[in-house]
CSV table of C-alpha atoms in Angstrom, one decimal:
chain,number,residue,atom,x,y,z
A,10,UNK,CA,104.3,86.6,120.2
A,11,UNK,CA,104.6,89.1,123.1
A,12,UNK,CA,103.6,92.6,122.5
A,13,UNK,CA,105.5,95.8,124.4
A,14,UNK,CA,104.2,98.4,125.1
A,15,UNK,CA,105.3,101.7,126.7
A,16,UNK,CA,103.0,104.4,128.4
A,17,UNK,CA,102.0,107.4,126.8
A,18,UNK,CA,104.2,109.6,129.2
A,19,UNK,CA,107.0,107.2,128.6
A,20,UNK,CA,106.5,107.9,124.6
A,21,UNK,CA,106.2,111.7,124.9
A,22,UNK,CA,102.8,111.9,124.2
A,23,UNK,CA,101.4,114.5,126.9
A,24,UNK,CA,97.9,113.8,126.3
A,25,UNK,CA,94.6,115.0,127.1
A,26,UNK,CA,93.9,112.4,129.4
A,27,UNK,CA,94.5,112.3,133.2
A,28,UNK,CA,96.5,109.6,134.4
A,29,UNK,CA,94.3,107.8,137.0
A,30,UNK,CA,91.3,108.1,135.0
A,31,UNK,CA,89.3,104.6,136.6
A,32,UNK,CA,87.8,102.6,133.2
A,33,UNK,CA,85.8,100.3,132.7
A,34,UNK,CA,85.9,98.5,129.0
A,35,UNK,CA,82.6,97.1,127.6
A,36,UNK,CA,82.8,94.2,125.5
A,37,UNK,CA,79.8,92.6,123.3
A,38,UNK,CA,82.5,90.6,120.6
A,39,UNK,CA,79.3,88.0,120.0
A,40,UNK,CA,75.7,88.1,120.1
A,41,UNK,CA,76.0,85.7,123.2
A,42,UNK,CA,79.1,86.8,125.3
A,43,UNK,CA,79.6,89.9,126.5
A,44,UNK,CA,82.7,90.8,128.9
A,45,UNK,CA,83.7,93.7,131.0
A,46,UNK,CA,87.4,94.9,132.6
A,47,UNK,CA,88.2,97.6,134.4
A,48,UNK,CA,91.4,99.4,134.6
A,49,UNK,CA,93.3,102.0,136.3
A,50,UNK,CA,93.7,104.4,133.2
A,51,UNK,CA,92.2,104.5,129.7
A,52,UNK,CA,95.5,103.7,128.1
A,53,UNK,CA,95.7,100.5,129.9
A,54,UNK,CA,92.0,99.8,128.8
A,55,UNK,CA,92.9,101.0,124.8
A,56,UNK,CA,95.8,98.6,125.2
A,57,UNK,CA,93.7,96.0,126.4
A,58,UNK,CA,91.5,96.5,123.3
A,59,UNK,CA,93.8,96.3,120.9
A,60,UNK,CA,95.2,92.9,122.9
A,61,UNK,CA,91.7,91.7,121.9
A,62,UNK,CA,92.1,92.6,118.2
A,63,UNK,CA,95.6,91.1,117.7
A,64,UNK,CA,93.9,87.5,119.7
A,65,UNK,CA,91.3,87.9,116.9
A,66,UNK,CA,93.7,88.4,114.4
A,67,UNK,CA,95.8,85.3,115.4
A,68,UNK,CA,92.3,82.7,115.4
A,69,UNK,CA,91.6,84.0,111.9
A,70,UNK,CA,95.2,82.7,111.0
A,71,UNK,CA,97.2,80.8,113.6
A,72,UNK,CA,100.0,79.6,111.3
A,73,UNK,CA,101.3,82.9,110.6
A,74,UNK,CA,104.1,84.6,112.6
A,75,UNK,CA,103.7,88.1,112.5
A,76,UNK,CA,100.7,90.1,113.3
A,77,UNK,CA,100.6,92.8,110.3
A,78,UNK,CA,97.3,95.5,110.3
A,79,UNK,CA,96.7,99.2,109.8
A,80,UNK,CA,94.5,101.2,111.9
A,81,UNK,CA,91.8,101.0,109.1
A,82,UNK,CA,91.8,97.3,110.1
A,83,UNK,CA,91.4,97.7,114.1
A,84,UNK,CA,88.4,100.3,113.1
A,85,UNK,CA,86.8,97.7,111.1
A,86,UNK,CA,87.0,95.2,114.2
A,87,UNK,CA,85.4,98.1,116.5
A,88,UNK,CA,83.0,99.1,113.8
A,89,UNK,CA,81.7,95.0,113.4
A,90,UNK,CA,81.6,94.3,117.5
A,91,UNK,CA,78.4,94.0,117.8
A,92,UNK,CA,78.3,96.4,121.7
A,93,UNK,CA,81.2,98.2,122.9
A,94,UNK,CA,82.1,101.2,124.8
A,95,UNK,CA,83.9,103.0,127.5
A,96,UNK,CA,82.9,104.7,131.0
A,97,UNK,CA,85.8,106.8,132.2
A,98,UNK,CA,85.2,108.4,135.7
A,99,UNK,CA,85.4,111.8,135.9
A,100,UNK,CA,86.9,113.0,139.1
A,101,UNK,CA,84.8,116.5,139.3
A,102,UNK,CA,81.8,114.9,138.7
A,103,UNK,CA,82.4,111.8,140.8
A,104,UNK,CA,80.6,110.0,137.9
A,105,UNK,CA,81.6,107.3,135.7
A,106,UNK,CA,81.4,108.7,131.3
A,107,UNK,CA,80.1,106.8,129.0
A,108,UNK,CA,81.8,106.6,125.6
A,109,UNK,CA,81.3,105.0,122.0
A,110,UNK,CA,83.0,103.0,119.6
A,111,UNK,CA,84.1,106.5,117.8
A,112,UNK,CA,85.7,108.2,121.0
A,113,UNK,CA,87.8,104.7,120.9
A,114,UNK,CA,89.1,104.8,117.7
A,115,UNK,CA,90.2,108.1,118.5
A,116,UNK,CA,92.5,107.3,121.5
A,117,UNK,CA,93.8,104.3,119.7
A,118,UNK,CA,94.9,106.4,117.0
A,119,UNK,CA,96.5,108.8,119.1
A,120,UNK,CA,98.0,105.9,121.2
A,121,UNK,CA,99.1,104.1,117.6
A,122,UNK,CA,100.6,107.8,116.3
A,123,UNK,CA,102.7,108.1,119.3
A,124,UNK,CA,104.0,104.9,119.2
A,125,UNK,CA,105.5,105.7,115.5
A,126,UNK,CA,106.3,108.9,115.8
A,127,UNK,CA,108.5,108.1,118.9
A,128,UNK,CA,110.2,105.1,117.0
């Protein structure tokens, strides 16, 4: 199954974010691996993310077809990762921002919203 996914400019969604906004995603999904990823904007990083949750979703039941979840379920996935979080450089600071698993749920949200509202 092949997700698509369109930018948030191409959906409409002016956001708050700039668009070359370096990330880097921070991963702990187990007590023994933890993985890192950066990307060029923190929509790519969100999509990432929720890339992640779908794979989880598919080893929990590999025989289904269709991938069905509401955003309570992706914040219960964030919520029971054991480490995960954001750093988002900020261009007048020339620093990289650290950010937690609430600040992610919110620009998944928005990134979900826009995606059905634009439909």
């Amino acid at each position: 199954m092949e997700r698509q996914t369109r930018s948030w400019v191409e959906q409409g969604m002016k956001g708050t974010l700039k668009k070359d906004q370096h990330t880097i995603l921070l991963l702990q999904a187990e007590t023994t691996q933890r993985v890192w990823a950066d990307f060029s904007t923190v929509e790519q990083a969100m999509e990432e993310l929720i890339s992640y949750f779908e794979h989880s979703l598919k080893e929990k039941a590999p025989n289904k077809l269709t991938l069905k979840y509401q955003i309570a379920d992706f914040n219960r996935y964030i919520d029971t990762t054991p480490d995960i979080g954001c750093l988002v450089f900020d261009h007048e600071t020339k620093s990289y921002v650290p950010h937690d698993k609430t600040w992610i749920k919110k620009q998944v949200f928005t990134m979900l919203r826009g995606i059905v509202v634009n439909k």
